[in-house]
Tab-separated table of C-alpha atoms and ligand atoms in Angstrom:
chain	number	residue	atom	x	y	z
A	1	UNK	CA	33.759	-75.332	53.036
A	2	UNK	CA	33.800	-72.205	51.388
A	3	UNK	CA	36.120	-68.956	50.606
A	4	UNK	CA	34.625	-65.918	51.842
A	5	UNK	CA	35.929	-62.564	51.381
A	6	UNK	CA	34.398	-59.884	53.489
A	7	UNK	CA	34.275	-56.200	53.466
A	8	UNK	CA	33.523	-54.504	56.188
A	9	UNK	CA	33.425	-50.126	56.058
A	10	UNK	CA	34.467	-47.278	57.713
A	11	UNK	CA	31.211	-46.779	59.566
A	12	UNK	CA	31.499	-50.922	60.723
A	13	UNK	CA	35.006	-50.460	62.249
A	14	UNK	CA	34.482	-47.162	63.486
A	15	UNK	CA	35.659	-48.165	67.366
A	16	UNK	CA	36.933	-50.773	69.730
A	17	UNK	CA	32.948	-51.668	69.892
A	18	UNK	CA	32.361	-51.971	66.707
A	19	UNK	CA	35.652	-53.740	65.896
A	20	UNK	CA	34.787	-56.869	68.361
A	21	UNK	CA	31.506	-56.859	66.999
A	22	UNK	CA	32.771	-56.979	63.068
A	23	UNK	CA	35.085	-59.888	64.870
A	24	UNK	CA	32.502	-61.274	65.894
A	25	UNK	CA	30.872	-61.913	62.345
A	26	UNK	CA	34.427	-62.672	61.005
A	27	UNK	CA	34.774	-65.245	63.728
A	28	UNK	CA	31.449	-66.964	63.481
A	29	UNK	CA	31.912	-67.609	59.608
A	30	UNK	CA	35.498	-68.845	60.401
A	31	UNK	CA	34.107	-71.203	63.228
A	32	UNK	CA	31.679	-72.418	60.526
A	33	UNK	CA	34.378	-73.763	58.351
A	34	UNK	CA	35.153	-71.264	55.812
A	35	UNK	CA	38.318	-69.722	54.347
A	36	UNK	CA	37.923	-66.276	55.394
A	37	UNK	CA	39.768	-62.802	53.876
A	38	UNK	CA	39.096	-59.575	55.358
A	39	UNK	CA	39.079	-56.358	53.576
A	40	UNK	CA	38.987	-52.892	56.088
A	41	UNK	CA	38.477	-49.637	55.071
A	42	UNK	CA	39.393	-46.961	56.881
A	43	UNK	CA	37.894	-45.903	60.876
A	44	UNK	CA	35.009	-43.456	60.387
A	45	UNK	CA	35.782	-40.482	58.956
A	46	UNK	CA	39.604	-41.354	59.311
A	47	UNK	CA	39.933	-40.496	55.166
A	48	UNK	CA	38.145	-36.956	55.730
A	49	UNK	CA	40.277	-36.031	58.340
A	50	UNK	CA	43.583	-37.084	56.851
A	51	UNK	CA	42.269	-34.833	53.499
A	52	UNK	CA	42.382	-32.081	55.887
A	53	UNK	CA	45.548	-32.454	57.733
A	54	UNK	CA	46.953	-32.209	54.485
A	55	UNK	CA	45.011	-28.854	54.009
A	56	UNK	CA	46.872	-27.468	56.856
A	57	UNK	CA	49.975	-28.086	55.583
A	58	UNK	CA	49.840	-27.553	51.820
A	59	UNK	CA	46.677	-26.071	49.778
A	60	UNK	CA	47.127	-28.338	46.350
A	61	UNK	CA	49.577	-31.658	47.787
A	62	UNK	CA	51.125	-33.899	44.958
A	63	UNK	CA	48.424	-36.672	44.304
A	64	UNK	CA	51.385	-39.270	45.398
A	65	UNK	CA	52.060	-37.623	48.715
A	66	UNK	CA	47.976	-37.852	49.317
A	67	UNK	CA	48.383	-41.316	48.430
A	68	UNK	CA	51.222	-42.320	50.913
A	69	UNK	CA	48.917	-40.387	52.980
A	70	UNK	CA	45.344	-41.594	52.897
A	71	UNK	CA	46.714	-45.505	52.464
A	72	UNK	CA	47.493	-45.181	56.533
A	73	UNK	CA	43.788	-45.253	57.225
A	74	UNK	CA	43.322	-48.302	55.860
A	75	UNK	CA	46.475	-49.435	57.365
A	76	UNK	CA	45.299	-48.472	61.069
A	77	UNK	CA	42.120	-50.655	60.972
A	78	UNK	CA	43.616	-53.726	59.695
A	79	UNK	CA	46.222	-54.061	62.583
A	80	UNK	CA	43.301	-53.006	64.951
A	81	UNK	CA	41.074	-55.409	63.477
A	82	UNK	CA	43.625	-58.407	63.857
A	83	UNK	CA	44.667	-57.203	67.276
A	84	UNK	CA	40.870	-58.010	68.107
A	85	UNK	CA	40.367	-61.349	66.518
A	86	UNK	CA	43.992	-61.911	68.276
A	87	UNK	CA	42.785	-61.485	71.467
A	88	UNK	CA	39.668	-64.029	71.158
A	89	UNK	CA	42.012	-66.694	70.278
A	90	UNK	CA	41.577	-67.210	66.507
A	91	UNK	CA	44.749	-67.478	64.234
A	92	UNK	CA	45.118	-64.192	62.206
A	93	UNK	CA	47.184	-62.298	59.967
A	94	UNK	CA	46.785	-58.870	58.979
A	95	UNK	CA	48.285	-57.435	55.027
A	96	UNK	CA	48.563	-54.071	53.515
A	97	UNK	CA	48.059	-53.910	49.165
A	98	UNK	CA	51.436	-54.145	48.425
A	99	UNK	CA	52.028	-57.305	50.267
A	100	UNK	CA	49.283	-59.010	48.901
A	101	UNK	CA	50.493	-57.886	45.430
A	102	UNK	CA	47.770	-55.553	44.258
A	103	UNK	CA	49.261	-53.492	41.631
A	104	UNK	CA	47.916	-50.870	40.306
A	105	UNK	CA	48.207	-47.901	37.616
A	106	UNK	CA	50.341	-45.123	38.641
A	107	UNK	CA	47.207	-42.686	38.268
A	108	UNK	CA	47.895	-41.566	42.139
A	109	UNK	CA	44.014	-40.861	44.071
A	110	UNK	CA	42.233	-42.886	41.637
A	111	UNK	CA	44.240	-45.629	40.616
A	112	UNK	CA	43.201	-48.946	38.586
A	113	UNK	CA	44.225	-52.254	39.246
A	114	UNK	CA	46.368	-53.594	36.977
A	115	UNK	CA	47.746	-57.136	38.357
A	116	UNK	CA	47.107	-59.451	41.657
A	117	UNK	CA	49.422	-61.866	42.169
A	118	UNK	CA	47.875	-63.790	45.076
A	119	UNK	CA	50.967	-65.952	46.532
A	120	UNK	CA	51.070	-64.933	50.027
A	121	UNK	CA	47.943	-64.549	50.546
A	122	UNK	CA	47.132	-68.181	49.087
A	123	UNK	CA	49.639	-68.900	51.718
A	124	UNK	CA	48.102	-67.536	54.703
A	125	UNK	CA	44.549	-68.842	53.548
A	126	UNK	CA	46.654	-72.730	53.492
A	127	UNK	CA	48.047	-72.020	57.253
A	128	UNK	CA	44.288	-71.091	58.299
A	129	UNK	CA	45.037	-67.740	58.790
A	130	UNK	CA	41.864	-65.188	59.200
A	131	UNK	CA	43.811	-62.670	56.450
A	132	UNK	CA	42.734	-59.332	57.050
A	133	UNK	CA	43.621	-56.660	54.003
A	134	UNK	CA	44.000	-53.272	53.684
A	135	UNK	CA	41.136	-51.635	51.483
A	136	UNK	CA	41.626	-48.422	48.870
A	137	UNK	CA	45.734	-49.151	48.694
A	138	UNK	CA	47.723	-51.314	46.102
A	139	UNK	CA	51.709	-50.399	44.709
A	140	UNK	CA	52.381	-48.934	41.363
A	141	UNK	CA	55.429	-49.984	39.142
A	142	UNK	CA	57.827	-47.472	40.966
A	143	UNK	CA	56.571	-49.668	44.278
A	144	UNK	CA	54.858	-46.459	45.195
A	145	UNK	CA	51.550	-46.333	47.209
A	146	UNK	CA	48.722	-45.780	44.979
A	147	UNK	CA	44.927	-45.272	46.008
A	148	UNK	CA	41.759	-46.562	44.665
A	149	UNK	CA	39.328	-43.667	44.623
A	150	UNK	CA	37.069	-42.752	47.450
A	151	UNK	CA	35.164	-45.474	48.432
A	152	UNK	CA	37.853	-48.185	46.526
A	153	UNK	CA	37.597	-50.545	49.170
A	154	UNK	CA	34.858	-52.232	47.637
A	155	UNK	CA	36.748	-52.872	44.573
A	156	UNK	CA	39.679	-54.198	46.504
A	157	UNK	CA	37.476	-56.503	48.010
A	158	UNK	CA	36.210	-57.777	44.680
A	159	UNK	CA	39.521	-57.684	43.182
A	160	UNK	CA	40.480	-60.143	46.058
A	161	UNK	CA	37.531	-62.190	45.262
A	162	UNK	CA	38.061	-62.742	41.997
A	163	UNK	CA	41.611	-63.570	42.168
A	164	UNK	CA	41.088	-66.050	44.649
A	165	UNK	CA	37.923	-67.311	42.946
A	166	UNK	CA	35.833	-66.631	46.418
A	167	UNK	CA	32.525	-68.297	46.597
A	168	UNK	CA	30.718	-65.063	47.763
A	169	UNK	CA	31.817	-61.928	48.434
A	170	UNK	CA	29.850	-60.068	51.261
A	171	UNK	CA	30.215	-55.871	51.493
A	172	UNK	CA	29.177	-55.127	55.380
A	173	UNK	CA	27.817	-51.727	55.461
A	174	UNK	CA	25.843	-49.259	57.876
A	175	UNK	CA	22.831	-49.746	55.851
A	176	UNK	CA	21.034	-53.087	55.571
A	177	UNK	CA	20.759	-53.547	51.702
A	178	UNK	CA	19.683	-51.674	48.632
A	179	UNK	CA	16.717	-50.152	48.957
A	180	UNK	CA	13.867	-49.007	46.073
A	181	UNK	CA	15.145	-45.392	46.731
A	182	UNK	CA	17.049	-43.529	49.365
A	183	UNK	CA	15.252	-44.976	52.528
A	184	UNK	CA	16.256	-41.978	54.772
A	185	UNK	CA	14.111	-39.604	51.833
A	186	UNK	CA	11.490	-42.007	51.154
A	187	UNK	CA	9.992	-43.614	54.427
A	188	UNK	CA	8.335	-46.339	51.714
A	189	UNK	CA	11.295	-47.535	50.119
A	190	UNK	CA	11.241	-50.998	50.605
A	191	UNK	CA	14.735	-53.482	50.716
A	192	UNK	CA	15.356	-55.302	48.095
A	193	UNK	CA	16.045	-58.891	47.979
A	194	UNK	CA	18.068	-59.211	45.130
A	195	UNK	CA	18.943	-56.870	41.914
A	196	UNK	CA	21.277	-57.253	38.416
A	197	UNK	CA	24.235	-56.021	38.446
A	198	UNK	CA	23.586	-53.653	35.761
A	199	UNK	CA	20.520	-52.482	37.724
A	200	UNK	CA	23.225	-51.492	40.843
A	201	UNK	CA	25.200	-49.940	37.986
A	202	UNK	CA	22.487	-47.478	37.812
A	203	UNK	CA	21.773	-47.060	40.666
A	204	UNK	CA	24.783	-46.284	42.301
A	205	UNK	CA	26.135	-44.246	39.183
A	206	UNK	CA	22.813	-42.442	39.973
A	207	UNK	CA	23.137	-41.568	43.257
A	208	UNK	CA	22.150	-44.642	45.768
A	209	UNK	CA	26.054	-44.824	46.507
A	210	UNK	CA	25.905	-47.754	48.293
A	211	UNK	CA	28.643	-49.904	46.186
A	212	UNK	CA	31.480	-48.319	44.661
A	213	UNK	CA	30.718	-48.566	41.004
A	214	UNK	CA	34.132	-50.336	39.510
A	215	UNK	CA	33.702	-52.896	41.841
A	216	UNK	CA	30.359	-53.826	40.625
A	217	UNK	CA	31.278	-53.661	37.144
A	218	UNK	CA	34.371	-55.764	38.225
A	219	UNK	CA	31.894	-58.020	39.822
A	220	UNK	CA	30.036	-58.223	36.746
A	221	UNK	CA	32.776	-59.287	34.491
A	222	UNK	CA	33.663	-62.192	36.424
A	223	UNK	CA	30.444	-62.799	37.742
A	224	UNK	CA	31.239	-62.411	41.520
A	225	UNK	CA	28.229	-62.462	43.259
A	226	UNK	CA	27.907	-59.710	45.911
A	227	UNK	CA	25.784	-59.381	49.250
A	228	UNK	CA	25.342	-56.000	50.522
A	229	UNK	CA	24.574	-56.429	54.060
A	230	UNK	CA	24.536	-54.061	57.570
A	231	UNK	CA	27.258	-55.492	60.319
A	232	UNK	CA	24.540	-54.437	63.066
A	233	UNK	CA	22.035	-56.954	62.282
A	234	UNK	CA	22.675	-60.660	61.650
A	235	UNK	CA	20.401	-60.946	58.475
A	236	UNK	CA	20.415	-61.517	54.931
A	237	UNK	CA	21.010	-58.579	52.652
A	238	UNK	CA	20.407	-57.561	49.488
A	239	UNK	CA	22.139	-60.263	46.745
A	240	UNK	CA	23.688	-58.350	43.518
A	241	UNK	CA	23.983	-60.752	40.263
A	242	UNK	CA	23.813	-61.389	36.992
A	243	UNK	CA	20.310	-63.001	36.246
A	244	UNK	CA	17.310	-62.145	39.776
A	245	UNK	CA	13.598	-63.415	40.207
A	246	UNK	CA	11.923	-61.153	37.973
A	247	UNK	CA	8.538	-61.460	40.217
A	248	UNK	CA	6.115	-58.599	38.971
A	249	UNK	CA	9.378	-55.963	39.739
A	250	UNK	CA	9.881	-53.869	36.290
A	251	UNK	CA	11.649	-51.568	38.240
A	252	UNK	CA	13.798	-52.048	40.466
A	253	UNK	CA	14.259	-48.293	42.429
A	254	UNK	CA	14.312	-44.639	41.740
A	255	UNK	CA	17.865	-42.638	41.927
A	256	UNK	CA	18.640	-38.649	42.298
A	257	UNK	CA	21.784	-37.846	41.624
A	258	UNK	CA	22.202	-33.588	42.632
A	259	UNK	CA	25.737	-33.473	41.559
A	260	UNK	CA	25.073	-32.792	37.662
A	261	UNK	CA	24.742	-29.131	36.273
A	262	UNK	CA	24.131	-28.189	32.497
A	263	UNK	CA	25.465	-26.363	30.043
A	264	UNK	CA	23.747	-24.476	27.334
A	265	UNK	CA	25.584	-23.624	23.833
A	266	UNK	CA	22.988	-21.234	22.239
A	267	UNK	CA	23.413	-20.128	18.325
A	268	UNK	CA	25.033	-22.462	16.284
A	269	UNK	CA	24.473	-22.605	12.809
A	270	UNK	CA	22.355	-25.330	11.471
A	271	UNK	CA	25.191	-27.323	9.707
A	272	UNK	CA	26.224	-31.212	9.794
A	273	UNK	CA	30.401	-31.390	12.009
A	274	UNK	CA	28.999	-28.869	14.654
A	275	UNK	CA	27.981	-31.702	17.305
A	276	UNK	CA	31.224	-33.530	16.412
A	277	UNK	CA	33.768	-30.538	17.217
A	278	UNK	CA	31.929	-29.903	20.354
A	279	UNK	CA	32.067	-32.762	21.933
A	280	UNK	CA	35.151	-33.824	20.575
A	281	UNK	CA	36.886	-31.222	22.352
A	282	UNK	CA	35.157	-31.880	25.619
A	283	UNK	CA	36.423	-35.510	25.179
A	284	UNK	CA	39.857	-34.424	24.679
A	285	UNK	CA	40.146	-32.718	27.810
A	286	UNK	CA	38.494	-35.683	29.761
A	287	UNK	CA	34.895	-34.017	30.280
A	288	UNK	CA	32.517	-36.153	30.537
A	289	UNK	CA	29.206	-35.967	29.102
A	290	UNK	CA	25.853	-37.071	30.330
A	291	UNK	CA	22.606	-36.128	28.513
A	292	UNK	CA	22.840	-34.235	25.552
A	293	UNK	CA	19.404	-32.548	23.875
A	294	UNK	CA	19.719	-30.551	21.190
A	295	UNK	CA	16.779	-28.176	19.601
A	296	UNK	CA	16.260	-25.923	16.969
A	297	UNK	CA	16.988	-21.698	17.389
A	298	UNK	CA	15.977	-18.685	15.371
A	299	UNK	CA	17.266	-18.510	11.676
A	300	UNK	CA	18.770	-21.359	10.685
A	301	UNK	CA	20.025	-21.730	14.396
A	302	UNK	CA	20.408	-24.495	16.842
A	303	UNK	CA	21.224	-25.213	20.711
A	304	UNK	CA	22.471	-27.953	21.973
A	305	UNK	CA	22.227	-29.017	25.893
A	306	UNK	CA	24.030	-31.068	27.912
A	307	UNK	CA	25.069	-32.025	31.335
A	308	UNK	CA	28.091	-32.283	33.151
A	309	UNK	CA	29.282	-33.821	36.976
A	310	UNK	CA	29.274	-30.127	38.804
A	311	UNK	CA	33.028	-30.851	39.138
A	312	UNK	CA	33.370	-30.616	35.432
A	313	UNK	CA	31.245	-27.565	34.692
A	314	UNK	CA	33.791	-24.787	34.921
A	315	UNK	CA	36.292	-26.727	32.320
A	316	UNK	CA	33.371	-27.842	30.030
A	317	UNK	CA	32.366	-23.873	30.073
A	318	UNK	CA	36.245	-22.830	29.459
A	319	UNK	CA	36.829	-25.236	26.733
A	320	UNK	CA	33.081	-23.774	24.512
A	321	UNK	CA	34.404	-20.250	25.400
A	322	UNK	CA	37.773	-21.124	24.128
A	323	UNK	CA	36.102	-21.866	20.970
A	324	UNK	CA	32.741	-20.162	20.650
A	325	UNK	CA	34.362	-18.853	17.185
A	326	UNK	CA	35.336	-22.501	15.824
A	327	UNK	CA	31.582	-23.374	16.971
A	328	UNK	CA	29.989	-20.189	15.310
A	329	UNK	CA	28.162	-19.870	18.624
A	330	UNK	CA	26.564	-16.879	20.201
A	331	UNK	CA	26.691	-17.724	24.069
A	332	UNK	CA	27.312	-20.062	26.855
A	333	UNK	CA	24.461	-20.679	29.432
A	334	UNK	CA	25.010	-22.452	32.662
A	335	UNK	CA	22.591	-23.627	35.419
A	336	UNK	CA	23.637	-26.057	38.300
A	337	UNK	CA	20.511	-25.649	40.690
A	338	UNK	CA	19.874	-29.044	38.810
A	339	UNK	CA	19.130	-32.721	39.371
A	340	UNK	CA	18.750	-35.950	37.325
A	341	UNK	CA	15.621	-38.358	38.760
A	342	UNK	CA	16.056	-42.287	36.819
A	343	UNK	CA	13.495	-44.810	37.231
A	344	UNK	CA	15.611	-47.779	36.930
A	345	UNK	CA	14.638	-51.632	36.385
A	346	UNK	CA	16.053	-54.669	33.746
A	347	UNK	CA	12.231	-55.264	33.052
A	348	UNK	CA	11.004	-52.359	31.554
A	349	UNK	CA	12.863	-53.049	28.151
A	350	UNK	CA	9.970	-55.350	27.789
A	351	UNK	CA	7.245	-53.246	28.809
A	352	UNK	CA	6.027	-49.838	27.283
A	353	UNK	CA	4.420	-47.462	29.087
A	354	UNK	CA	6.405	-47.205	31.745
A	355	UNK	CA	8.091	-43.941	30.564
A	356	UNK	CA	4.530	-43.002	30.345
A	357	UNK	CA	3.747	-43.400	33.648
A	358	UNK	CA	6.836	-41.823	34.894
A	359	UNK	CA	6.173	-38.519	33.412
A	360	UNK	CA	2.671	-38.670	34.497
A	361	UNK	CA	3.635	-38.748	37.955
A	362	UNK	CA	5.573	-35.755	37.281
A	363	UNK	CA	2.831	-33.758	35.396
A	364	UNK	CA	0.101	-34.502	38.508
A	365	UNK	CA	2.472	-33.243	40.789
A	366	UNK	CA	3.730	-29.821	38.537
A	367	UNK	CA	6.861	-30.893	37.960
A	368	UNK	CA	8.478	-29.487	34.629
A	369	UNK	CA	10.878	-31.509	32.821
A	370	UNK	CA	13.745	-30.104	31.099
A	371	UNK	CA	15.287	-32.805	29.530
A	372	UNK	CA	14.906	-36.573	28.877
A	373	UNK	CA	16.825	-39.912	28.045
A	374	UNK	CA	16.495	-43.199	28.298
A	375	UNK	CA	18.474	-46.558	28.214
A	376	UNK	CA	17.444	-50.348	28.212
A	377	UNK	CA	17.229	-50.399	31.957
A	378	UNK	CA	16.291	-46.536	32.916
A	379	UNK	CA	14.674	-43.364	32.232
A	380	UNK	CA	16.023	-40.539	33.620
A	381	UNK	CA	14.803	-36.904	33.642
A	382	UNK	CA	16.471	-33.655	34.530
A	383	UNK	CA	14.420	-31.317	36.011
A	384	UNK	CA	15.081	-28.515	38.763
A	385	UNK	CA	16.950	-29.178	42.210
A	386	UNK	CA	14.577	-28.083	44.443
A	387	UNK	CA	11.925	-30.128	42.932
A	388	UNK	CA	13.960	-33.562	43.102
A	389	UNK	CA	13.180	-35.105	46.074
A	390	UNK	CA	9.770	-34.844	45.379
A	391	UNK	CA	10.173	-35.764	42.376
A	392	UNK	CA	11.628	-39.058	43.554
A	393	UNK	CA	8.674	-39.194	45.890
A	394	UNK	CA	5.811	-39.042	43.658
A	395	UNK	CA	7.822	-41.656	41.074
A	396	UNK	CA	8.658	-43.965	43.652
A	397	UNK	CA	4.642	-43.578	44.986
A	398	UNK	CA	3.262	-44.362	41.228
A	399	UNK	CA	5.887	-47.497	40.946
A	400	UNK	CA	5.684	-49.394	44.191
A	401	UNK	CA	2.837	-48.070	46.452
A	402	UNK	CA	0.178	-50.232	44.708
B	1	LIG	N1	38.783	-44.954	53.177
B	1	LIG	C1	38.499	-44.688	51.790
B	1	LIG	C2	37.401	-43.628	51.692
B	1	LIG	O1	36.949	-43.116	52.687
B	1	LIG	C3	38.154	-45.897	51.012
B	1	LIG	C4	36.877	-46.580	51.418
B	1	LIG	O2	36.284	-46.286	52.450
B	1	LIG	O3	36.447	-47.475	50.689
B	1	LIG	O4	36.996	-43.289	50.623
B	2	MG	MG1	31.707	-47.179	50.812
């Protein structure tokens, strides 16, 4: 016998179909002899929707008032959910965060877990209850409602799993896995069987977005073993962990991430402290930075490049324009028609040439590179938008079409 916590999403509980067909799975795993805890997230698009209801009513809403809003998505599924298993007979309770003691930071929209204390839902587990938990929510010292962060659910579930020291924790999606790239771009992209954890770091940090990335590096720190799996087809998924079969794989899948623009400081004297006051600053006010490239100017000049999330790129430009004096700078250049392409795989820190490789798909299909970094696990490039999927395309061709 085994404890199983499940996660089902939005897209999996979408209707009264799809409910008694998640039940279904639910059902069969608790007929089997396992310990079963649910965790929903919210029906559909339920989140978007609520987002804009509060539109209507008030342009910029405090970030609690969102909260006590968006946590009643959540909180519609699970009651739905048990109302289902109810109804074929099973024995089934369902919780919201703040009964199951999920505490949390009082950083309203995106908050961090801070303590679990399990007790009740030990309980319900003991009286062979199917428990069935509301996703995204927990309670914040005040015993307000707090939220996770779009796509929290996953963490909740692996917060759950950890505290309860699950067996396996299984994330039930629309897709069927993780795939070497984004299957619905790249008709070759084949499912994988298993990958590392810090692999799915990259990737989803990167753009596959299948697994919200704190609960993967939650996952990793207590070494919860994840399956990401589709709730339309009864068959194995894709297995995240610490140590996989290595096979032949060096890489393990190619990521785009479009949301990244970058910003151009142009003029500053040659001088050692310039870097430092730069990006100090940007730290201060919470921007963060991605790849940085700096190169030399006319006259005892340099530049120095970076990148920023798109939703950063207007404060990271205010903050150098604040202080293009302190800087000695000349001007600010922006461009956002940009994209970062990463080759990613744990087996390449072993292997040279792979960079090499890379780029030489790049160069036979025209594709300029403007910038370049690398890590243990990943190369990335940034190059222009409207070349990206392509790029992704040609990378993904030279890697695993042999
Ligand atoms: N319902 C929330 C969202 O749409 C949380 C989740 O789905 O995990 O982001
Ligand atoms: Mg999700």
């Amino acid at each position: 016998m085994s404890l199983i916590v499940q996660k089902f999403g939005g897209s999996s509980v979408a209707n009264a179909e799809k409910l008694r067909n998640v039940a279904g799975i639910i059902t069969d795993t608790y007929k089997a002899g396992n310990d079963v805890v649910v965790v929903v997230s919210a029906q559909g698009d339920t989140t978007d929707e609520l987002i804009e209801k509060a539109k209507e009513v008030n342009p910029s809403p405090s970030k609690r008032e969102m909260d006590v809003l968006l946590s009643v998505g959540e909180q519609i599924s699970i009651s739905l959910l048990a109302m289902t298993i109810e109804n074929m007979g099973f024995p089934v309770i369902s919780l919201t965060g703040w009964q199951v003691g999920l505490k949390t930071d009082s950083n309203y929209g995106n908050a961090r877990i801070s303590k679990f204390t399990n007790d009740r839902l030990r309980n319900e587990i003991l009286k062979k209850n199917i428990v069935i938990v509301a996703g995204f929510q927990g309670i914040n010292k005040y015993d307000d409602i707090t939220t996770l962060g779009r796509g929290g659910s996953d963490t909740s579930a692996v917060a759950l799993a950890t505290a309860l020291k699950a067996d396996l924790c299984q994330i039930y999606t629309d897709v069927d896995g993780v795939y070497t790239s984004d299957p619905r771009k790249i008709p070759t992209a084949k499912k994988l069987d298993e990958i590392t954890f810090d692999e799915m770091l990259e990737l989803a940090s990167l753009g596959a977005q299948v697994l919200h990335n704190r609960s993967v590096e939650m996952a990793k720190k207590h070494n919860i073993e994840l399956e990401v799996l589709s709730s339309l087809e009864r068959k194995p998924g894709t297995k995240v962990k610490e140590v996989v079969k290595m096979e032949k794989m060096l890489v393990r899948g190619v990521a785009v991430d479009k949301d990244i623009a970058k910003v151009a400081v142009i003029g500053l004297p040659d001088k050692p402290g310039i870097a430092f006051k730069m990006f100090s600053l940007l730290a201060q006010k919470k921007v963060n930075v991605d790849v940085i490239l700096q190169s030399v100017g006319r006259e005892n000049t340099k530049d120095i490049s970076f990148t920023v999330n798109k939703d950063n790129l207007d404060l990271a430009v205010s903050v150098i324009n604040d202080n293009l004096d302190v800087f000695g700078a000349t001007k600010v250049v922006t461009k956002d028609k940009i994209s970062k392409v990463s080759l990613v795989g744990a087996g390449m820190q072993s292997n040279p040439g792979i960079a090499a490789k890379m780029f030489e798909a790049l160069a036979d299909a025209n594709i300029n590179i403007s910038m370049i970094t690398t890590s243990e696990i990943k190369v990335s490039v940034i190059i222009d938008e409207a070349e990206s999927d392509k790029a992704a395309r040609v990378i993904h061709d030279a890697f695993f079409n042999i």
